[in-house]
Amino acid sequence: MYLQMPKLNDFERVSLLEGPTPIQRLTRLEQCVDGRCALFVKRDDLTGLGGGGNKLRKLEFLLGQARAEGKDTLITVGARQSNHARLTAASAAAVGFHAELVLTRTVAKSDDDYLYNGNPLLDNLFGATIHDLPGDADALAFAEQRARELAGRALVIPAGGSSAIGMLGYASCAEEIVHQEVAMGRYFDKVVVANGSHGTQAGLVAGFKALGHSGSKVQGYTVLSPLAEACSNTLAKAQQVAALLGSDVTASDILIDDSELGPGYGIETASMKAALSLMARRQGLLLDPVYSGKAFAGLLAAINAGKYDGQTLLFVMTGGTPGLFAYRQALA
Ligand SMILES: Cc1ncc(COP(=O)(O)O)c(C=O)c1O
C-alpha cells in the first residue's frame, strides 16, 4: 500500500478546493438501519465554489490543461440541469475565463422549474453563454464547431468532465481518502458513489489501484446508463486514468448496481425521495434528486438487506443541491 501517487504531480492543476473535504459520521442515520454498519460521508458537496460538488475536482485538472494549452474559454455539454455545466461556469468565472454551455433537453421535463430554475439560473448568474439545444442534438459536435469558430481559444470538455485528465481529480480524491483513513485509524470497506458519466467512479478506482488497493473498494450506482454499458464504459475510463498513473485496472475492479436507475436519467423515483427525506430529517444534509439521492437509496436498500453488516462505509456526497429547486413539483 502507498500513500502518494507521484505521477499526479506531472499534471497542471488550478486549485479550486480549500483542502481535503471532511469525512463525517452519520450517527443519527445509523440508528435508522439498526446500527448494522458504521456509516460515514465524504463531503464533496462542501467544495467551496459555485454551490459545490464533485465536478470541481475534475475542473482543477481541466483548467490546468486549458491554461497549459493557452486557452481562455471552456466549452462543455450536458443536460439542462447539468451540475457539471454550472461548475464549469463558476470555475471559468473564478479564473477569468469565459464558459459556453451546450445544454440539451434530453430529460423529458418541460416545466419552468426544470427548464429555468436550479442550475440554469446559476449558469446565467456566472455569466456563461448558454446554447439551448433539443434533446436529440449532437451536443459534442456543436461544441467542437464552436471551438473551431473560436480559433483555438477554447478547450472542449466532454460530458461530466470525464476526460482522462479530468478524472485525475478523483484519483487524487482516492489519495485524500487513504490519508484520511490513516489519520482516523479506520479503513473503509466500501466507498459508495453515483455513476453518471462514469468519471467519478473511474477516477476513484484508478486512484485506489495506483495506491495498491482493490478497485472493488468502490461501489457505483448507475443513474444514467444501463448496467452493461455503465460497466464497460467505466472500465474503459478507469483504464484511461490508470494509463496516466502507470497503474492497471481490470473488469473485476468495477462494481456497479443498477437497482436505482428507475424509469431513467433525471426521472424521480419513490426510493430517491425517501432517501432525500431521511438524510434531511435525520442529519440535516442535502442529497440531490438525480445522482446522490438515487445512489444513497441504493445504499440504504443494500444495508437493510444485510449486505454490509458489521462493515464501515463511506458515501461520497457529490453535491447537486441546486437540482432540488428544479424538482420542486416532484418533491412537494
Ligand atoms: C451531483 C452529482 N453527483 C454525481 C455525479 C456523477 O459523476 P460522474 O458523472 O463522474 O459519474 C454527477 C455528475 O454529473 C453529479 O452532478
mmCIF file of C-alpha atoms and ligand atoms in Angstrom:
data_model
loop_
_atom_site.group_PDB
_atom_site.id
_atom_site.type_symbol
_atom_site.label_atom_id
_atom_site.label_comp_id
_atom_site.label_asym_id
_atom_site.label_seq_id
_atom_site.Cartn_x
_atom_site.Cartn_y
_atom_site.Cartn_z
ATOM 1 C CA MET A 1 0.000 0.000 0.000
ATOM 2 C CA TYR A 2 1.192 3.526 -0.801
ATOM 3 C CA LEU A 3 0.178 6.967 0.411
ATOM 4 C CA GLN A 4 1.208 9.021 -2.624
ATOM 5 C CA MET A 5 0.709 8.972 -6.384
ATOM 6 C CA PRO A 6 3.831 10.823 -7.561
ATOM 7 C CA LYS A 7 2.613 10.832 -11.185
ATOM 8 C CA LEU A 8 -0.246 13.178 -10.244
ATOM 9 C CA ASN A 9 2.357 15.927 -9.935
ATOM 10 C CA ASP A 10 3.108 15.618 -13.668
ATOM 11 C CA PHE A 11 -0.204 17.332 -14.455
ATOM 12 C CA GLU A 12 -1.010 21.041 -14.280
ATOM 13 C CA ARG A 13 -3.670 21.865 -11.723
ATOM 14 C CA VAL A 14 -5.557 25.027 -10.753
ATOM 15 C CA SER A 15 -6.520 24.978 -7.098
ATOM 16 C CA LEU A 16 -10.305 25.296 -6.638
ATOM 17 C CA LEU A 17 -10.774 23.347 -3.378
ATOM 18 C CA GLU A 18 -9.894 24.708 0.033
ATOM 19 C CA GLY A 19 -8.131 21.465 1.029
ATOM 20 C CA PRO A 20 -9.418 17.977 1.865
ATOM 21 C CA THR A 21 -13.200 17.729 2.233
ATOM 22 C CA PRO A 22 -14.382 16.493 5.646
ATOM 23 C CA ILE A 23 -15.455 12.940 6.460
ATOM 24 C CA GLN A 24 -18.347 12.885 8.920
ATOM 25 C CA ARG A 25 -20.205 10.074 10.669
ATOM 26 C CA LEU A 26 -23.992 9.755 10.240
ATOM 27 C CA THR A 27 -24.766 8.681 13.783
ATOM 28 C CA ARG A 28 -28.489 9.504 13.712
ATOM 29 C CA LEU A 29 -28.953 7.732 10.425
ATOM 30 C CA GLU A 30 -27.095 4.647 11.655
ATOM 31 C CA GLN A 31 -29.885 4.258 14.252
ATOM 32 C CA CYS A 32 -32.427 4.016 11.388
ATOM 33 C CA VAL A 33 -30.596 0.989 9.992
ATOM 34 C CA ASP A 34 -30.378 -0.681 13.420
ATOM 35 C CA GLY A 35 -26.653 0.013 13.751
ATOM 36 C CA ARG A 36 -25.930 -2.609 11.110
ATOM 37 C CA CYS A 37 -22.849 -0.723 9.878
ATOM 38 C CA ALA A 38 -20.726 2.353 10.563
ATOM 39 C CA LEU A 39 -21.783 4.975 8.016
ATOM 40 C CA PHE A 40 -19.678 7.964 7.006
ATOM 41 C CA VAL A 41 -19.981 10.634 4.312
ATOM 42 C CA LYS A 42 -17.237 12.337 2.312
ATOM 43 C CA ARG A 43 -18.484 15.915 1.965
ATOM 44 C CA ASP A 44 -17.564 16.678 -1.646
ATOM 45 C CA ASP A 45 -20.716 18.811 -1.666
ATOM 46 C CA LEU A 46 -18.754 21.246 0.518
ATOM 47 C CA THR A 47 -16.237 22.183 -2.169
ATOM 48 C CA GLY A 48 -16.353 25.941 -1.960
ATOM 49 C CA LEU A 49 -17.109 27.347 -5.387
ATOM 50 C CA GLY A 50 -20.319 27.872 -7.331
ATOM 51 C CA GLY A 51 -22.540 25.853 -4.979
ATOM 52 C CA GLY A 52 -20.057 22.986 -4.647
ATOM 53 C CA GLY A 53 -19.965 19.430 -5.953
ATOM 54 C CA ASN A 54 -17.806 16.659 -7.340
ATOM 55 C CA LYS A 55 -17.051 18.326 -10.680
ATOM 56 C CA LEU A 56 -14.683 20.846 -9.095
ATOM 57 C CA ARG A 57 -12.116 18.094 -8.542
ATOM 58 C CA LYS A 58 -12.131 17.345 -12.266
ATOM 59 C CA LEU A 59 -12.128 21.031 -13.155
ATOM 60 C CA GLU A 60 -8.903 21.593 -11.192
ATOM 61 C CA PHE A 61 -7.092 19.414 -13.730
ATOM 62 C CA LEU A 62 -9.147 20.561 -16.743
ATOM 63 C CA LEU A 63 -8.375 24.216 -16.003
ATOM 64 C CA GLY A 64 -4.720 23.233 -15.581
ATOM 65 C CA GLN A 65 -4.848 21.672 -19.048
ATOM 66 C CA ALA A 66 -6.600 24.739 -20.512
ATOM 67 C CA ARG A 67 -4.005 27.103 -19.032
ATOM 68 C CA ALA A 68 -1.112 24.936 -20.211
ATOM 69 C CA GLU A 69 -2.601 24.993 -23.729
ATOM 70 C CA GLY A 70 -3.082 28.786 -23.663
ATOM 71 C CA LYS A 71 -6.891 28.705 -23.786
ATOM 72 C CA ASP A 72 -9.243 31.314 -22.333
ATOM 73 C CA THR A 73 -12.639 29.647 -22.884
ATOM 74 C CA LEU A 74 -14.228 26.415 -21.648
ATOM 75 C CA ILE A 75 -16.978 24.778 -23.693
ATOM 76 C CA THR A 76 -18.883 21.872 -22.232
ATOM 77 C CA VAL A 77 -22.039 19.839 -22.786
ATOM 78 C CA GLY A 78 -24.762 18.460 -20.543
ATOM 79 C CA ALA A 79 -28.442 18.173 -19.761
ATOM 80 C CA ARG A 80 -30.398 21.318 -18.906
ATOM 81 C CA GLN A 81 -29.840 20.725 -15.152
ATOM 82 C CA SER A 82 -26.184 19.718 -15.505
ATOM 83 C CA ASN A 83 -24.236 20.334 -12.293
ATOM 84 C CA HIS A 84 -21.052 19.926 -14.268
ATOM 85 C CA ALA A 85 -22.042 22.769 -16.623
ATOM 86 C CA ARG A 86 -22.835 25.021 -13.642
ATOM 87 C CA LEU A 87 -19.476 24.326 -12.006
ATOM 88 C CA THR A 88 -17.657 24.805 -15.318
ATOM 89 C CA ALA A 89 -19.285 28.259 -15.492
ATOM 90 C CA ALA A 90 -18.309 29.053 -11.890
ATOM 91 C CA SER A 91 -14.714 27.850 -12.332
ATOM 92 C CA ALA A 92 -14.331 29.858 -15.532
ATOM 93 C CA ALA A 93 -15.591 32.956 -13.714
ATOM 94 C CA ALA A 94 -13.163 32.365 -10.838
ATOM 95 C CA VAL A 95 -10.101 32.370 -13.089
ATOM 96 C CA GLY A 96 -11.208 34.966 -15.670
ATOM 97 C CA PHE A 97 -12.142 32.534 -18.457
ATOM 98 C CA HIS A 98 -15.394 32.551 -20.432
ATOM 99 C CA ALA A 99 -17.704 29.494 -20.426
ATOM 100 C CA GLU A 100 -20.060 28.282 -23.150
ATOM 101 C CA LEU A 101 -22.546 25.600 -22.135
ATOM 102 C CA VAL A 102 -24.226 23.406 -24.742
ATOM 103 C CA LEU A 103 -27.314 22.194 -22.889
ATOM 104 C CA THR A 104 -29.670 19.645 -24.396
ATOM 105 C CA ARG A 105 -33.275 18.941 -23.433
ATOM 106 C CA THR A 106 -32.630 15.221 -23.008
ATOM 107 C CA VAL A 107 -34.772 14.763 -19.888
ATOM 108 C CA ALA A 108 -38.495 14.670 -20.661
ATOM 109 C CA LYS A 109 -39.419 17.550 -18.371
ATOM 110 C CA SER A 110 -40.713 20.856 -19.625
ATOM 111 C CA ASP A 111 -42.000 22.656 -16.541
ATOM 112 C CA ASP A 112 -40.488 26.054 -15.767
ATOM 113 C CA ASP A 113 -38.689 24.857 -12.631
ATOM 114 C CA TYR A 114 -36.821 22.200 -14.586
ATOM 115 C CA LEU A 115 -36.026 24.427 -17.549
ATOM 116 C CA TYR A 116 -35.074 27.646 -15.751
ATOM 117 C CA ASN A 117 -34.585 27.189 -12.001
ATOM 118 C CA GLY A 118 -31.685 25.475 -10.206
ATOM 119 C CA ASN A 119 -28.592 25.035 -12.372
ATOM 120 C CA PRO A 120 -29.509 27.157 -15.461
ATOM 121 C CA LEU A 121 -30.409 30.065 -13.186
ATOM 122 C CA LEU A 122 -26.895 29.859 -11.723
ATOM 123 C CA ASP A 123 -25.263 29.338 -15.162
ATOM 124 C CA ASN A 124 -26.662 32.726 -16.151
ATOM 125 C CA LEU A 125 -25.514 34.305 -12.901
ATOM 126 C CA PHE A 126 -21.952 33.103 -13.549
ATOM 127 C CA GLY A 127 -22.066 34.843 -16.932
ATOM 128 C CA ALA A 128 -21.923 31.728 -19.118
ATOM 129 C CA THR A 129 -23.252 31.683 -22.685
ATOM 130 C CA ILE A 130 -25.959 29.027 -22.951
ATOM 131 C CA HIS A 131 -26.754 27.189 -26.169
ATOM 132 C CA ASP A 132 -30.214 25.633 -25.725
ATOM 133 C CA LEU A 133 -30.453 22.525 -27.951
ATOM 134 C CA PRO A 134 -33.213 19.929 -28.459
ATOM 135 C CA GLY A 135 -32.878 16.527 -26.823
ATOM 136 C CA ASP A 136 -31.705 14.709 -29.934
ATOM 137 C CA ALA A 137 -28.996 17.232 -30.885
ATOM 138 C CA ASP A 138 -25.335 16.194 -31.086
ATOM 139 C CA ALA A 139 -24.045 18.470 -28.342
ATOM 140 C CA LEU A 140 -20.402 17.454 -28.673
ATOM 141 C CA ALA A 141 -20.396 18.143 -32.423
ATOM 142 C CA PHE A 142 -21.943 21.563 -31.710
ATOM 143 C CA ALA A 143 -19.248 22.227 -29.065
ATOM 144 C CA GLU A 144 -16.441 21.224 -31.456
ATOM 145 C CA GLN A 145 -17.887 23.545 -34.100
ATOM 146 C CA ARG A 146 -17.984 26.440 -31.605
ATOM 147 C CA ALA A 147 -14.358 25.698 -30.678
ATOM 148 C CA ARG A 148 -13.368 25.894 -34.348
ATOM 149 C CA GLU A 149 -15.139 29.264 -34.596
ATOM 150 C CA LEU A 150 -13.102 30.448 -31.595
ATOM 151 C CA ALA A 151 -9.917 29.533 -33.468
ATOM 152 C CA GLY A 152 -8.064 27.513 -30.834
ATOM 153 C CA ARG A 153 -9.034 29.592 -27.781
ATOM 154 C CA ALA A 154 -11.442 27.029 -26.305
ATOM 155 C CA LEU A 155 -10.993 23.720 -24.516
ATOM 156 C CA VAL A 156 -13.907 21.375 -25.210
ATOM 157 C CA ILE A 157 -14.737 19.366 -22.084
ATOM 158 C CA PRO A 158 -16.787 16.166 -22.552
ATOM 159 C CA ALA A 159 -19.949 15.400 -20.548
ATOM 160 C CA GLY A 160 -19.364 15.379 -16.810
ATOM 161 C CA GLY A 161 -15.743 16.483 -17.231
ATOM 162 C CA SER A 162 -14.874 12.806 -17.641
ATOM 163 C CA SER A 163 -11.840 13.066 -19.911
ATOM 164 C CA ALA A 164 -8.710 11.202 -18.807
ATOM 165 C CA ILE A 165 -7.231 14.461 -17.457
ATOM 166 C CA GLY A 166 -10.472 15.453 -15.700
ATOM 167 C CA MET A 167 -10.819 12.081 -13.987
ATOM 168 C CA LEU A 168 -7.414 12.558 -12.338
ATOM 169 C CA GLY A 169 -9.384 14.726 -9.900
ATOM 170 C CA TYR A 170 -10.977 11.611 -8.467
ATOM 171 C CA ALA A 171 -7.744 9.629 -8.478
ATOM 172 C CA SER A 172 -6.478 12.457 -6.300
ATOM 173 C CA CYS A 173 -9.581 12.080 -4.116
ATOM 174 C CA ALA A 174 -8.697 8.401 -3.593
ATOM 175 C CA GLU A 175 -5.316 9.559 -2.275
ATOM 176 C CA GLU A 176 -7.096 12.023 0.018
ATOM 177 C CA ILE A 177 -9.370 9.268 1.379
ATOM 178 C CA VAL A 178 -6.404 6.969 2.054
ATOM 179 C CA HIS A 179 -4.710 9.771 4.025
ATOM 180 C CA GLN A 180 -7.919 10.341 5.993
ATOM 181 C CA GLU A 181 -8.203 6.612 6.722
ATOM 182 C CA VAL A 182 -4.732 6.690 8.243
ATOM 183 C CA ALA A 183 -5.490 9.838 10.257
ATOM 184 C CA MET A 184 -8.812 8.424 11.527
ATOM 185 C CA GLY A 185 -7.393 4.961 12.192
ATOM 186 C CA ARG A 186 -10.315 3.497 10.226
ATOM 187 C CA TYR A 187 -10.442 1.610 6.969
ATOM 188 C CA PHE A 188 -13.494 1.890 4.690
ATOM 189 C CA ASP A 189 -14.719 -1.445 3.368
ATOM 190 C CA LYS A 190 -16.653 0.325 0.608
ATOM 191 C CA VAL A 191 -16.675 3.801 -0.915
ATOM 192 C CA VAL A 192 -20.109 4.327 -2.474
ATOM 193 C CA VAL A 193 -20.811 6.799 -5.261
ATOM 194 C CA ALA A 194 -23.301 7.717 -8.011
ATOM 195 C CA ASN A 195 -22.232 6.859 -11.551
ATOM 196 C CA GLY A 196 -23.408 9.200 -14.358
ATOM 197 C CA SER A 197 -20.690 9.992 -16.899
ATOM 198 C CA HIS A 198 -18.577 7.328 -15.081
ATOM 199 C CA GLY A 199 -15.610 9.589 -14.286
ATOM 200 C CA THR A 200 -16.010 9.846 -10.519
ATOM 201 C CA GLN A 201 -16.040 6.084 -10.056
ATOM 202 C CA ALA A 202 -13.393 5.537 -12.761
ATOM 203 C CA GLY A 203 -11.029 8.077 -11.186
ATOM 204 C CA LEU A 204 -11.506 6.617 -7.696
ATOM 205 C CA VAL A 205 -10.920 3.068 -8.957
ATOM 206 C CA ALA A 206 -7.757 4.021 -10.871
ATOM 207 C CA GLY A 207 -6.535 6.012 -7.865
ATOM 208 C CA PHE A 208 -7.106 3.218 -5.358
ATOM 209 C CA LYS A 209 -5.410 0.757 -7.726
ATOM 210 C CA ALA A 210 -2.397 3.047 -8.079
ATOM 211 C CA LEU A 211 -2.163 3.072 -4.271
ATOM 212 C CA GLY A 212 -2.201 -0.724 -4.059
ATOM 213 C CA HIS A 213 -5.871 -1.235 -3.101
ATOM 214 C CA SER A 214 -8.568 -3.139 -4.970
ATOM 215 C CA GLY A 215 -10.805 -1.160 -7.311
ATOM 216 C CA SER A 216 -13.729 -3.101 -5.876
ATOM 217 C CA LYS A 217 -13.368 -0.917 -2.795
ATOM 218 C CA VAL A 218 -15.666 1.382 -4.838
ATOM 219 C CA GLN A 219 -19.354 0.575 -5.336
ATOM 220 C CA GLY A 220 -21.099 2.631 -8.019
ATOM 221 C CA TYR A 221 -24.825 3.117 -8.601
ATOM 222 C CA THR A 222 -25.661 3.902 -12.199
ATOM 223 C CA VAL A 223 -28.191 6.712 -12.650
ATOM 224 C CA LEU A 224 -27.756 7.123 -16.414
ATOM 225 C CA SER A 225 -26.516 4.134 -18.446
ATOM 226 C CA PRO A 226 -27.952 0.610 -18.438
ATOM 227 C CA LEU A 227 -25.802 -1.786 -16.399
ATOM 228 C CA ALA A 228 -23.701 -3.454 -19.126
ATOM 229 C CA GLU A 229 -22.890 -0.101 -20.745
ATOM 230 C CA ALA A 230 -22.100 1.512 -17.378
ATOM 231 C CA CYS A 231 -19.678 -1.333 -16.551
ATOM 232 C CA SER A 232 -17.861 -1.326 -19.902
ATOM 233 C CA ASN A 233 -17.646 2.489 -20.096
ATOM 234 C CA THR A 234 -16.448 2.805 -16.506
ATOM 235 C CA LEU A 235 -13.809 0.122 -17.100
ATOM 236 C CA ALA A 236 -12.604 1.877 -20.277
ATOM 237 C CA LYS A 237 -12.449 5.223 -18.489
ATOM 238 C CA ALA A 238 -10.694 3.796 -15.432
ATOM 239 C CA GLN A 239 -8.110 2.268 -17.776
ATOM 240 C CA GLN A 240 -7.557 5.694 -19.392
ATOM 241 C CA VAL A 241 -6.781 7.231 -15.998
ATOM 242 C CA ALA A 242 -4.717 4.228 -14.950
ATOM 243 C CA ALA A 243 -2.595 4.664 -18.084
ATOM 244 C CA LEU A 244 -1.767 8.214 -16.959
ATOM 245 C CA LEU A 245 -0.870 6.974 -13.473
ATOM 246 C CA GLY A 246 1.052 3.889 -14.549
ATOM 247 C CA SER A 247 -1.410 1.533 -12.842
ATOM 248 C CA ASP A 248 -3.702 -1.160 -14.134
ATOM 249 C CA VAL A 249 -7.476 -1.758 -13.904
ATOM 250 C CA THR A 250 -9.408 -4.917 -14.874
ATOM 251 C CA ALA A 251 -13.118 -5.810 -15.096
ATOM 252 C CA SER A 252 -13.114 -7.232 -11.547
ATOM 253 C CA ASP A 253 -12.306 -3.736 -10.216
ATOM 254 C CA ILE A 254 -15.628 -2.334 -11.436
ATOM 255 C CA LEU A 255 -18.683 -2.855 -9.210
ATOM 256 C CA ILE A 256 -21.892 -1.200 -10.375
ATOM 257 C CA ASP A 257 -25.513 -1.680 -9.292
ATOM 258 C CA ASP A 258 -28.464 -0.602 -11.459
ATOM 259 C CA SER A 259 -31.283 -1.132 -8.965
ATOM 260 C CA GLU A 260 -31.988 2.595 -8.550
ATOM 261 C CA LEU A 261 -31.964 3.684 -12.191
ATOM 262 C CA GLY A 262 -35.789 3.663 -12.202
ATOM 263 C CA PRO A 263 -37.505 4.896 -15.395
ATOM 264 C CA GLY A 264 -34.294 6.635 -16.454
ATOM 265 C CA TYR A 265 -31.884 9.541 -16.089
ATOM 266 C CA GLY A 266 -33.348 12.523 -14.271
ATOM 267 C CA ILE A 267 -36.688 10.846 -13.610
ATOM 268 C CA GLU A 268 -37.597 10.739 -9.934
ATOM 269 C CA THR A 269 -38.302 7.523 -8.015
ATOM 270 C CA ALA A 270 -40.105 6.892 -4.726
ATOM 271 C CA SER A 271 -36.947 5.432 -3.138
ATOM 272 C CA MET A 272 -34.891 8.507 -4.141
ATOM 273 C CA LYS A 273 -37.465 10.767 -2.484
ATOM 274 C CA ALA A 274 -37.444 8.625 0.659
ATOM 275 C CA ALA A 275 -33.631 8.739 0.802
ATOM 276 C CA LEU A 276 -33.574 12.529 0.370
ATOM 277 C CA SER A 277 -36.115 12.956 3.106
ATOM 278 C CA LEU A 278 -34.362 10.553 5.523
ATOM 279 C CA MET A 279 -30.983 12.266 5.063
ATOM 280 C CA ALA A 280 -32.560 15.701 5.509
ATOM 281 C CA ARG A 281 -34.640 14.819 8.566
ATOM 282 C CA ARG A 282 -32.099 12.650 10.382
ATOM 283 C CA GLN A 283 -28.902 14.510 9.538
ATOM 284 C CA GLY A 284 -29.825 17.941 8.121
ATOM 285 C CA LEU A 285 -27.870 17.104 4.957
ATOM 286 C CA LEU A 286 -28.917 17.549 1.322
ATOM 287 C CA LEU A 287 -28.728 14.895 -1.353
ATOM 288 C CA ASP A 288 -29.728 15.693 -4.946
ATOM 289 C CA PRO A 289 -32.622 14.156 -6.914
ATOM 290 C CA VAL A 290 -30.648 12.939 -9.960
ATOM 291 C CA TYR A 291 -27.416 11.392 -8.648
ATOM 292 C CA SER A 292 -26.652 11.159 -4.936
ATOM 293 C CA GLY A 293 -30.318 10.657 -3.963
ATOM 294 C CA LYS A 294 -30.594 7.539 -6.113
ATOM 295 C CA ALA A 295 -27.179 6.214 -5.059
ATOM 296 C CA PHE A 296 -27.958 6.709 -1.384
ATOM 297 C CA ALA A 297 -31.328 4.980 -1.854
ATOM 298 C CA GLY A 298 -29.416 2.007 -3.266
ATOM 299 C CA LEU A 299 -27.004 2.011 -0.357
ATOM 300 C CA LEU A 300 -29.850 2.104 2.183
ATOM 301 C CA ALA A 301 -31.564 -0.843 0.485
ATOM 302 C CA ALA A 302 -28.322 -2.851 0.480
ATOM 303 C CA ILE A 303 -27.674 -2.061 4.155
ATOM 304 C CA ASN A 304 -31.229 -3.044 5.111
ATOM 305 C CA ALA A 305 -30.819 -6.302 3.167
ATOM 306 C CA GLY A 306 -27.819 -7.126 5.385
ATOM 307 C CA LYS A 307 -25.185 -6.756 2.645
ATOM 308 C CA TYR A 308 -22.873 -4.611 4.772
ATOM 309 C CA ASP A 309 -23.444 -5.919 8.303
ATOM 310 C CA GLY A 310 -20.508 -5.011 10.551
ATOM 311 C CA GLN A 311 -18.746 -3.012 7.830
ATOM 312 C CA THR A 312 -17.534 0.587 7.658
ATOM 313 C CA LEU A 313 -18.879 2.508 4.683
ATOM 314 C CA LEU A 314 -18.101 5.865 3.094
ATOM 315 C CA PHE A 315 -20.752 7.502 0.909
ATOM 316 C CA VAL A 316 -19.447 10.272 -1.342
ATOM 317 C CA MET A 317 -21.802 13.268 -1.205
ATOM 318 C CA THR A 318 -21.258 14.685 -4.664
ATOM 319 C CA GLY A 319 -23.367 17.857 -4.422
ATOM 320 C CA GLY A 320 -26.037 18.797 -6.947
ATOM 321 C CA THR A 321 -28.247 20.633 -4.445
ATOM 322 C CA PRO A 322 -29.359 23.307 -6.987
ATOM 323 C CA GLY A 323 -31.208 20.448 -8.705
ATOM 324 C CA LEU A 324 -33.585 20.284 -5.744
ATOM 325 C CA PHE A 325 -35.155 23.547 -6.902
ATOM 326 C CA ALA A 326 -35.661 22.153 -10.393
ATOM 327 C CA TYR A 327 -37.610 19.204 -8.929
ATOM 328 C CA ARG A 328 -39.984 21.334 -6.826
ATOM 329 C CA GLN A 329 -43.101 19.594 -8.181
ATOM 330 C CA ALA A 330 -41.682 16.095 -7.699
ATOM 331 C CA LEU A 331 -40.510 16.812 -4.154
ATOM 332 C CA ALA A 332 -43.517 18.816 -2.943
HETATM 333 C C1 LIG B 1 -24.239 15.742 -8.113
HETATM 334 C C2 LIG B 1 -23.577 14.710 -8.947
HETATM 335 N N1 LIG B 1 -23.252 13.534 -8.384
HETATM 336 C C3 LIG B 1 -22.660 12.541 -9.089
HETATM 337 C C4 LIG B 1 -22.371 12.704 -10.421
HETATM 338 C C5 LIG B 1 -21.776 11.548 -11.161
HETATM 339 O O1 LIG B 1 -20.454 11.756 -11.507
HETATM 340 P P1 LIG B 1 -19.885 11.164 -12.872
HETATM 341 O O2 LIG B 1 -20.551 11.918 -13.990
HETATM 342 O O3 LIG B 1 -18.435 11.430 -12.783
HETATM 343 O O4 LIG B 1 -20.225 9.730 -12.928
HETATM 344 C C6 LIG B 1 -22.672 13.918 -11.048
HETATM 345 C C7 LIG B 1 -22.385 14.085 -12.492
HETATM 346 O O5 LIG B 1 -22.893 14.854 -13.212
HETATM 347 C C8 LIG B 1 -23.292 14.956 -10.300
HETATM 348 O O6 LIG B 1 -23.611 16.135 -10.859
#
